[in-house]
Amino acid sequence: MGVLTVISTFASLSLIANGALVRVADFGTNPTSLQMNINVPSKLAAKPAIILALHGCGGTGEQYAQMTKYNTLSEQKGFITIFPSTKKDNNCWEVNTAKGLSRDAGGDNQGLASMIKYTISKYTADATKVFVTGTSSGCMMTNVMMATYPDLFAAASCYSGVAAGCLAGSPGASPQSADPACANGQKVKTAAEWGVIVKAMYPGYNGSYPRLATWHGTSDTFVHYKNLAEMLKEWSGLMGVEFTKNATDVPQSGYTQMVYGDGTKLVAYSAKGVGHTVPVHEADDLVWFGL
């Protein structure tokens, strides 16, 4: 047995000992063959909350679990985490196709919704405390989940992504394979135009949309900073809130919090000098989620 194999085996055993991710094979409708990885903490809360955490392009759910602190916080607070994986288009989420931008139409989003429904049922989780977050492509899918399954989620957080529908019709879901206009911040629309796009993803829906806290770096050249403005136009219009104020050095030096309305539905964080991607702020996410 080689040294790398020993290290890998030890790491795997450590993960198991720490109650980390477990693969779920059959969680319901899964049209794009996603992998479901779940972490159920040793001290599970009564009617636990759920966080669906979505990796970026080239990543996996297992890697995103190790990169972030959600599982550690889960052990402290008793919520369940789901770290799914997609294996197509450079492991980028399907945020560009007609089926992927529709409800129950056979896209990645339908499989992700199945994971949520399975977890609520199996663990008697609190359906009013389901949250979604993600980085880069995961942030893009977070926006799509908000648009196509708004009734499943109470709130969302999002790091360095684009508005729901920005990549619609693109030949690929990743910045490398997609029409670069979206990633370069050249898909500029009004709030009303974005609203029409989102409404078309779930026709007839008249309910509220999940609360959103979104983060973007001013020096992001991979998914251009201009995309933050488009995302804010999209959701401020749908939520019926307008920009209110900026708060400098929140939550840390060099970050500016952009508040919409009374700050309970939509906030953004502009990270000065930060590229792709903004580091995940798990503690701030939990405050936003009310956990």
Tab-separated table of C-alpha atoms in Angstrom:
chain	number	residue	atom	x	y	z
A	1	MET	CA	0.000	0.000	0.000
A	2	GLY	CA	1.486	3.341	-1.065
A	3	VAL	CA	1.896	6.374	1.152
A	4	LEU	CA	-0.807	8.332	-0.701
A	5	THR	CA	-3.234	5.430	-0.330
A	6	VAL	CA	-2.559	5.282	3.406
A	7	ILE	CA	-3.112	9.031	3.749
A	8	SER	CA	-6.298	8.850	1.691
A	9	THR	CA	-7.612	5.900	3.716
A	10	PHE	CA	-6.822	7.650	7.002
A	11	ALA	CA	-8.579	10.809	5.807
A	12	SER	CA	-11.637	8.786	4.836
A	13	LEU	CA	-11.743	7.045	8.208
A	14	SER	CA	-11.376	10.408	9.962
A	15	LEU	CA	-14.319	11.749	8.033
A	16	ILE	CA	-16.452	8.774	9.013
A	17	ALA	CA	-15.382	9.094	12.667
A	18	ASN	CA	-16.360	12.754	12.658
A	19	GLY	CA	-19.835	11.977	11.348
A	20	ALA	CA	-19.205	13.605	7.973
A	21	LEU	CA	-20.823	12.994	4.620
A	22	VAL	CA	-22.819	9.896	3.780
A	23	ARG	CA	-23.801	9.088	0.200
A	24	VAL	CA	-27.547	8.637	-0.375
A	25	ALA	CA	-28.256	6.442	-3.386
A	26	ASP	CA	-32.027	6.709	-3.742
A	27	PHE	CA	-33.555	10.028	-2.767
A	28	GLY	CA	-36.263	10.309	-5.418
A	29	THR	CA	-36.447	11.816	-8.895
A	30	ASN	CA	-32.900	12.422	-10.143
A	31	PRO	CA	-33.000	13.025	-13.900
A	32	THR	CA	-29.363	14.155	-14.262
A	33	SER	CA	-27.746	11.527	-11.994
A	34	LEU	CA	-26.590	13.906	-9.279
A	35	GLN	CA	-24.815	12.577	-6.193
A	36	MET	CA	-26.383	13.326	-2.814
A	37	ASN	CA	-24.029	13.645	0.149
A	38	ILE	CA	-25.607	14.363	3.528
A	39	ASN	CA	-24.289	15.211	6.977
A	40	VAL	CA	-26.576	14.471	9.915
A	41	PRO	CA	-24.994	15.784	13.137
A	42	SER	CA	-24.585	13.557	16.177
A	43	LYS	CA	-26.842	15.912	18.159
A	44	LEU	CA	-29.667	16.502	15.692
A	45	ALA	CA	-32.097	19.256	16.636
A	46	ALA	CA	-35.801	18.517	16.943
A	47	LYS	CA	-37.306	19.416	13.547
A	48	PRO	CA	-33.868	20.390	12.208
A	49	ALA	CA	-33.119	23.025	9.621
A	50	ILE	CA	-31.471	22.054	6.305
A	51	ILE	CA	-28.704	23.802	4.366
A	52	LEU	CA	-28.134	22.799	0.726
A	53	ALA	CA	-24.566	23.848	-0.161
A	54	LEU	CA	-23.500	23.901	-3.815
A	55	HIS	CA	-19.920	23.606	-5.073
A	56	GLY	CA	-18.363	25.603	-7.889
A	57	CYS	CA	-17.196	24.419	-11.316
A	58	GLY	CA	-14.592	21.682	-11.149
A	59	GLY	CA	-15.523	20.875	-7.572
A	60	THR	CA	-17.491	18.206	-5.743
A	61	GLY	CA	-19.813	18.163	-2.791
A	62	GLU	CA	-17.195	16.360	-0.715
A	63	GLN	CA	-14.601	19.032	-1.492
A	64	TYR	CA	-17.011	21.864	-0.721
A	65	ALA	CA	-17.832	20.256	2.608
A	66	GLN	CA	-14.143	20.250	3.516
A	67	MET	CA	-13.590	23.794	2.206
A	68	THR	CA	-16.400	25.240	4.317
A	69	LYS	CA	-17.329	25.193	7.998
A	70	TYR	CA	-21.012	24.318	7.645
A	71	ASN	CA	-20.555	20.757	8.941
A	72	THR	CA	-18.634	21.935	12.005
A	73	LEU	CA	-21.370	24.464	12.715
A	74	SER	CA	-23.943	21.745	12.121
A	75	GLU	CA	-22.494	19.754	15.007
A	76	GLN	CA	-22.862	22.808	17.217
A	77	LYS	CA	-26.369	23.800	16.163
A	78	GLY	CA	-28.011	20.567	15.047
A	79	PHE	CA	-28.981	21.357	11.455
A	80	ILE	CA	-28.528	19.004	8.484
A	81	THR	CA	-26.253	19.801	5.554
A	82	ILE	CA	-26.489	18.463	2.003
A	83	PHE	CA	-23.451	18.732	-0.285
A	84	PRO	CA	-24.490	17.400	-3.712
A	85	SER	CA	-22.220	16.828	-6.685
A	86	THR	CA	-22.766	17.238	-10.404
A	87	LYS	CA	-20.427	15.470	-12.819
A	88	LYS	CA	-21.260	17.165	-16.128
A	89	ASP	CA	-19.840	20.177	-18.014
A	90	ASN	CA	-16.691	20.480	-15.871
A	91	ASN	CA	-18.796	19.770	-12.773
A	92	CYS	CA	-20.757	22.970	-13.346
A	93	TRP	CA	-24.430	23.146	-12.418
A	94	GLU	CA	-27.040	23.159	-15.168
A	95	VAL	CA	-28.034	26.827	-15.257
A	96	ASN	CA	-28.185	27.284	-19.025
A	97	THR	CA	-30.752	24.872	-20.500
A	98	ALA	CA	-34.510	25.181	-20.877
A	99	LYS	CA	-35.117	22.161	-18.633
A	100	GLY	CA	-32.570	23.342	-16.108
A	101	LEU	CA	-34.295	26.716	-15.884
A	102	SER	CA	-37.788	25.255	-15.402
A	103	ARG	CA	-39.582	23.567	-12.543
A	104	ASP	CA	-39.863	19.767	-12.601
A	105	ALA	CA	-38.586	19.606	-16.172
A	106	GLY	CA	-35.655	17.195	-15.819
A	107	GLY	CA	-32.773	19.474	-14.891
A	108	ASP	CA	-30.233	19.465	-12.078
A	109	ASN	CA	-32.604	21.675	-10.109
A	110	GLN	CA	-35.235	18.922	-9.982
A	111	GLY	CA	-32.740	16.477	-8.484
A	112	LEU	CA	-31.711	19.053	-5.892
A	113	ALA	CA	-35.360	19.647	-4.995
A	114	SER	CA	-35.751	15.876	-4.529
A	115	MET	CA	-32.862	15.891	-2.049
A	116	ILE	CA	-34.619	18.549	0.015
A	117	LYS	CA	-37.959	16.710	-0.019
A	118	TYR	CA	-36.279	13.415	0.903
A	119	THR	CA	-34.454	15.004	3.835
A	120	ILE	CA	-37.557	16.749	5.175
A	121	SER	CA	-39.445	13.470	5.095
A	122	LYS	CA	-36.727	11.180	6.493
A	123	TYR	CA	-35.584	13.411	9.347
A	124	THR	CA	-38.848	15.258	10.098
A	125	ALA	CA	-37.014	18.455	9.260
A	126	ASP	CA	-38.588	21.895	9.508
A	127	ALA	CA	-39.866	22.751	6.019
A	128	THR	CA	-39.875	26.448	6.987
A	129	LYS	CA	-36.129	26.354	7.717
A	130	VAL	CA	-34.601	25.157	4.460
A	131	PHE	CA	-31.746	27.218	3.022
A	132	VAL	CA	-29.533	27.175	-0.067
A	133	THR	CA	-26.048	28.559	-0.588
A	134	GLY	CA	-23.262	28.187	-3.118
A	135	THR	CA	-20.065	29.523	-4.649
A	136	SER	CA	-19.514	30.523	-8.305
A	137	SER	CA	-21.500	27.950	-10.330
A	138	GLY	CA	-23.093	26.995	-7.010
A	139	CYS	CA	-24.143	30.613	-6.583
A	140	MET	CA	-25.603	30.577	-10.074
A	141	MET	CA	-27.610	27.471	-9.167
A	142	THR	CA	-28.659	29.097	-5.899
A	143	ASN	CA	-30.315	31.812	-7.975
A	144	VAL	CA	-31.957	29.181	-10.185
A	145	MET	CA	-33.281	27.284	-7.155
A	146	MET	CA	-34.741	30.542	-5.832
A	147	ALA	CA	-36.474	31.062	-9.171
A	148	THR	CA	-37.702	27.529	-9.865
A	149	TYR	CA	-38.401	26.245	-6.329
A	150	PRO	CA	-39.030	29.414	-4.301
A	151	ASP	CA	-41.531	27.586	-2.111
A	152	LEU	CA	-38.847	25.178	-0.835
A	153	PHE	CA	-36.479	27.772	0.641
A	154	ALA	CA	-36.734	30.420	3.342
A	155	ALA	CA	-33.457	32.165	2.504
A	156	ALA	CA	-30.301	31.943	0.413
A	157	SER	CA	-26.733	33.153	0.400
A	158	CYS	CA	-24.565	33.382	-2.672
A	159	TYR	CA	-20.890	33.935	-3.518
A	160	SER	CA	-19.599	35.313	-6.837
A	161	GLY	CA	-22.336	34.214	-9.228
A	162	VAL	CA	-24.827	35.607	-11.738
A	163	ALA	CA	-28.535	36.334	-11.929
A	164	ALA	CA	-30.981	33.506	-12.617
A	165	GLY	CA	-31.362	33.181	-16.387
A	166	CYS	CA	-28.149	35.026	-17.251
A	167	LEU	CA	-26.712	31.932	-18.974
A	168	ALA	CA	-29.996	30.872	-20.596
A	169	GLY	CA	-29.408	29.422	-24.056
A	170	SER	CA	-25.651	29.198	-23.590
A	171	PRO	CA	-23.925	26.116	-25.045
A	172	GLY	CA	-22.399	25.389	-21.636
A	173	ALA	CA	-22.879	26.150	-17.963
A	174	SER	CA	-19.267	27.028	-17.134
A	175	PRO	CA	-17.598	30.342	-17.999
A	176	GLN	CA	-15.135	28.396	-20.133
A	177	SER	CA	-17.761	26.660	-22.271
A	178	ALA	CA	-20.515	29.263	-22.152
A	179	ASP	CA	-21.189	32.382	-24.159
A	180	PRO	CA	-18.865	34.773	-22.268
A	181	ALA	CA	-21.299	37.706	-22.362
A	182	CYS	CA	-22.890	36.688	-19.079
A	183	ALA	CA	-19.674	35.999	-17.163
A	184	ASN	CA	-18.220	39.260	-18.486
A	185	GLY	CA	-21.146	41.241	-17.097
A	186	GLN	CA	-22.532	42.169	-20.505
A	187	LYS	CA	-26.055	40.799	-19.927
A	188	VAL	CA	-27.557	44.054	-18.696
A	189	LYS	CA	-31.328	44.211	-18.147
A	190	THR	CA	-33.859	46.187	-16.170
A	191	ALA	CA	-35.397	44.821	-12.997
A	192	ALA	CA	-38.631	44.293	-14.888
A	193	GLU	CA	-36.874	42.354	-17.673
A	194	TRP	CA	-35.151	40.089	-15.163
A	195	GLY	CA	-38.472	39.621	-13.408
A	196	VAL	CA	-40.111	38.354	-16.582
A	197	ILE	CA	-37.283	35.832	-17.009
A	198	VAL	CA	-37.659	34.524	-13.461
A	199	LYS	CA	-41.455	34.359	-13.629
A	200	ALA	CA	-41.206	32.246	-16.792
A	201	MET	CA	-39.237	29.624	-14.844
A	202	TYR	CA	-42.237	28.906	-12.592
A	203	PRO	CA	-45.329	30.235	-14.372
A	204	GLY	CA	-48.272	31.093	-12.196
A	205	TYR	CA	-46.284	31.387	-8.963
A	206	ASN	CA	-47.513	34.339	-6.924
A	207	GLY	CA	-45.824	33.677	-3.598
A	208	SER	CA	-42.779	35.286	-2.028
A	209	TYR	CA	-39.153	34.553	-2.916
A	210	PRO	CA	-36.419	33.449	-0.498
A	211	ARG	CA	-34.456	36.158	1.278
A	212	LEU	CA	-31.027	36.655	-0.308
A	213	ALA	CA	-27.600	37.765	0.913
A	214	THR	CA	-25.195	37.894	-2.035
A	215	TRP	CA	-21.434	38.516	-2.080
A	216	HIS	CA	-19.087	39.591	-4.907
A	217	GLY	CA	-15.500	40.797	-5.220
A	218	THR	CA	-14.738	44.086	-6.994
A	219	SER	CA	-11.650	42.540	-8.638
A	220	ASP	CA	-13.425	39.453	-9.982
A	221	THR	CA	-12.480	39.124	-13.649
A	222	PHE	CA	-13.717	35.532	-14.050
A	223	VAL	CA	-17.343	36.256	-13.173
A	224	HIS	CA	-17.308	40.020	-13.533
A	225	TYR	CA	-18.318	42.273	-10.647
A	226	LYS	CA	-20.969	43.842	-12.872
A	227	ASN	CA	-23.034	40.699	-12.359
A	228	LEU	CA	-23.718	41.743	-8.782
A	229	ALA	CA	-25.730	44.735	-9.985
A	230	GLU	CA	-27.780	42.537	-12.317
A	231	MET	CA	-28.529	40.029	-9.553
A	232	LEU	CA	-29.617	42.860	-7.275
A	233	LYS	CA	-31.877	44.313	-9.964
A	234	GLU	CA	-33.434	40.896	-10.498
A	235	TRP	CA	-34.296	40.161	-6.886
A	236	SER	CA	-35.037	43.689	-5.686
A	237	GLY	CA	-37.714	43.920	-8.366
A	238	LEU	CA	-39.227	40.554	-7.486
A	239	MET	CA	-39.110	41.291	-3.758
A	240	GLY	CA	-40.418	44.826	-4.116
A	241	VAL	CA	-37.521	46.497	-2.261
A	242	GLU	CA	-35.265	49.371	-3.258
A	243	PHE	CA	-31.713	50.280	-2.310
A	244	THR	CA	-31.618	52.029	1.059
A	245	LYS	CA	-28.023	52.530	2.212
A	246	ASN	CA	-24.431	51.341	2.276
A	247	ALA	CA	-22.666	50.289	5.467
A	248	THR	CA	-18.871	50.402	5.182
A	249	ASP	CA	-16.554	47.810	6.724
A	250	VAL	CA	-19.408	45.347	7.278
A	251	PRO	CA	-18.896	42.549	8.171
A	252	GLN	CA	-15.161	43.286	7.982
A	253	SER	CA	-12.683	45.861	6.759
A	254	GLY	CA	-12.883	46.444	2.999
A	255	TYR	CA	-16.388	45.040	2.646
A	256	THR	CA	-19.436	47.221	2.031
A	257	GLN	CA	-22.900	46.004	2.931
A	258	MET	CA	-25.563	47.184	0.475
A	259	VAL	CA	-28.978	47.236	2.129
A	260	TYR	CA	-32.302	46.990	0.305
A	261	GLY	CA	-35.530	47.928	2.044
A	262	ASP	CA	-35.201	47.273	5.764
A	263	GLY	CA	-32.462	44.706	5.182
A	264	THR	CA	-34.581	41.652	5.977
A	265	LYS	CA	-35.172	40.499	2.385
A	266	LEU	CA	-32.127	41.496	0.351
A	267	VAL	CA	-28.561	42.521	1.189
A	268	ALA	CA	-25.309	42.414	-0.751
A	269	TYR	CA	-21.652	42.531	0.205
A	270	SER	CA	-19.125	44.201	-2.080
A	271	ALA	CA	-15.617	42.946	-1.268
A	272	LYS	CA	-12.984	45.510	-2.265
A	273	GLY	CA	-10.017	44.026	-4.099
A	274	VAL	CA	-11.309	40.455	-3.841
A	275	GLY	CA	-11.253	38.307	-6.967
A	276	HIS	CA	-12.981	35.036	-7.767
A	277	THR	CA	-14.291	33.919	-5.353
A	278	VAL	CA	-15.301	35.740	-2.177
A	279	PRO	CA	-14.392	33.534	0.810
A	280	VAL	CA	-17.406	31.852	2.355
A	281	HIS	CA	-18.658	33.644	5.477
A	282	GLU	CA	-20.424	30.765	7.193
A	283	ALA	CA	-21.143	32.552	10.488
A	284	ASP	CA	-22.749	35.465	8.627
A	285	ASP	CA	-24.768	32.994	6.584
A	286	LEU	CA	-26.157	31.391	9.735
A	287	VAL	CA	-27.151	34.787	11.110
A	288	TRP	CA	-28.921	35.538	7.829
A	289	PHE	CA	-30.659	32.169	7.943
A	290	GLY	CA	-31.724	32.746	11.536
A	291	LEU	CA	-29.769	29.775	12.840
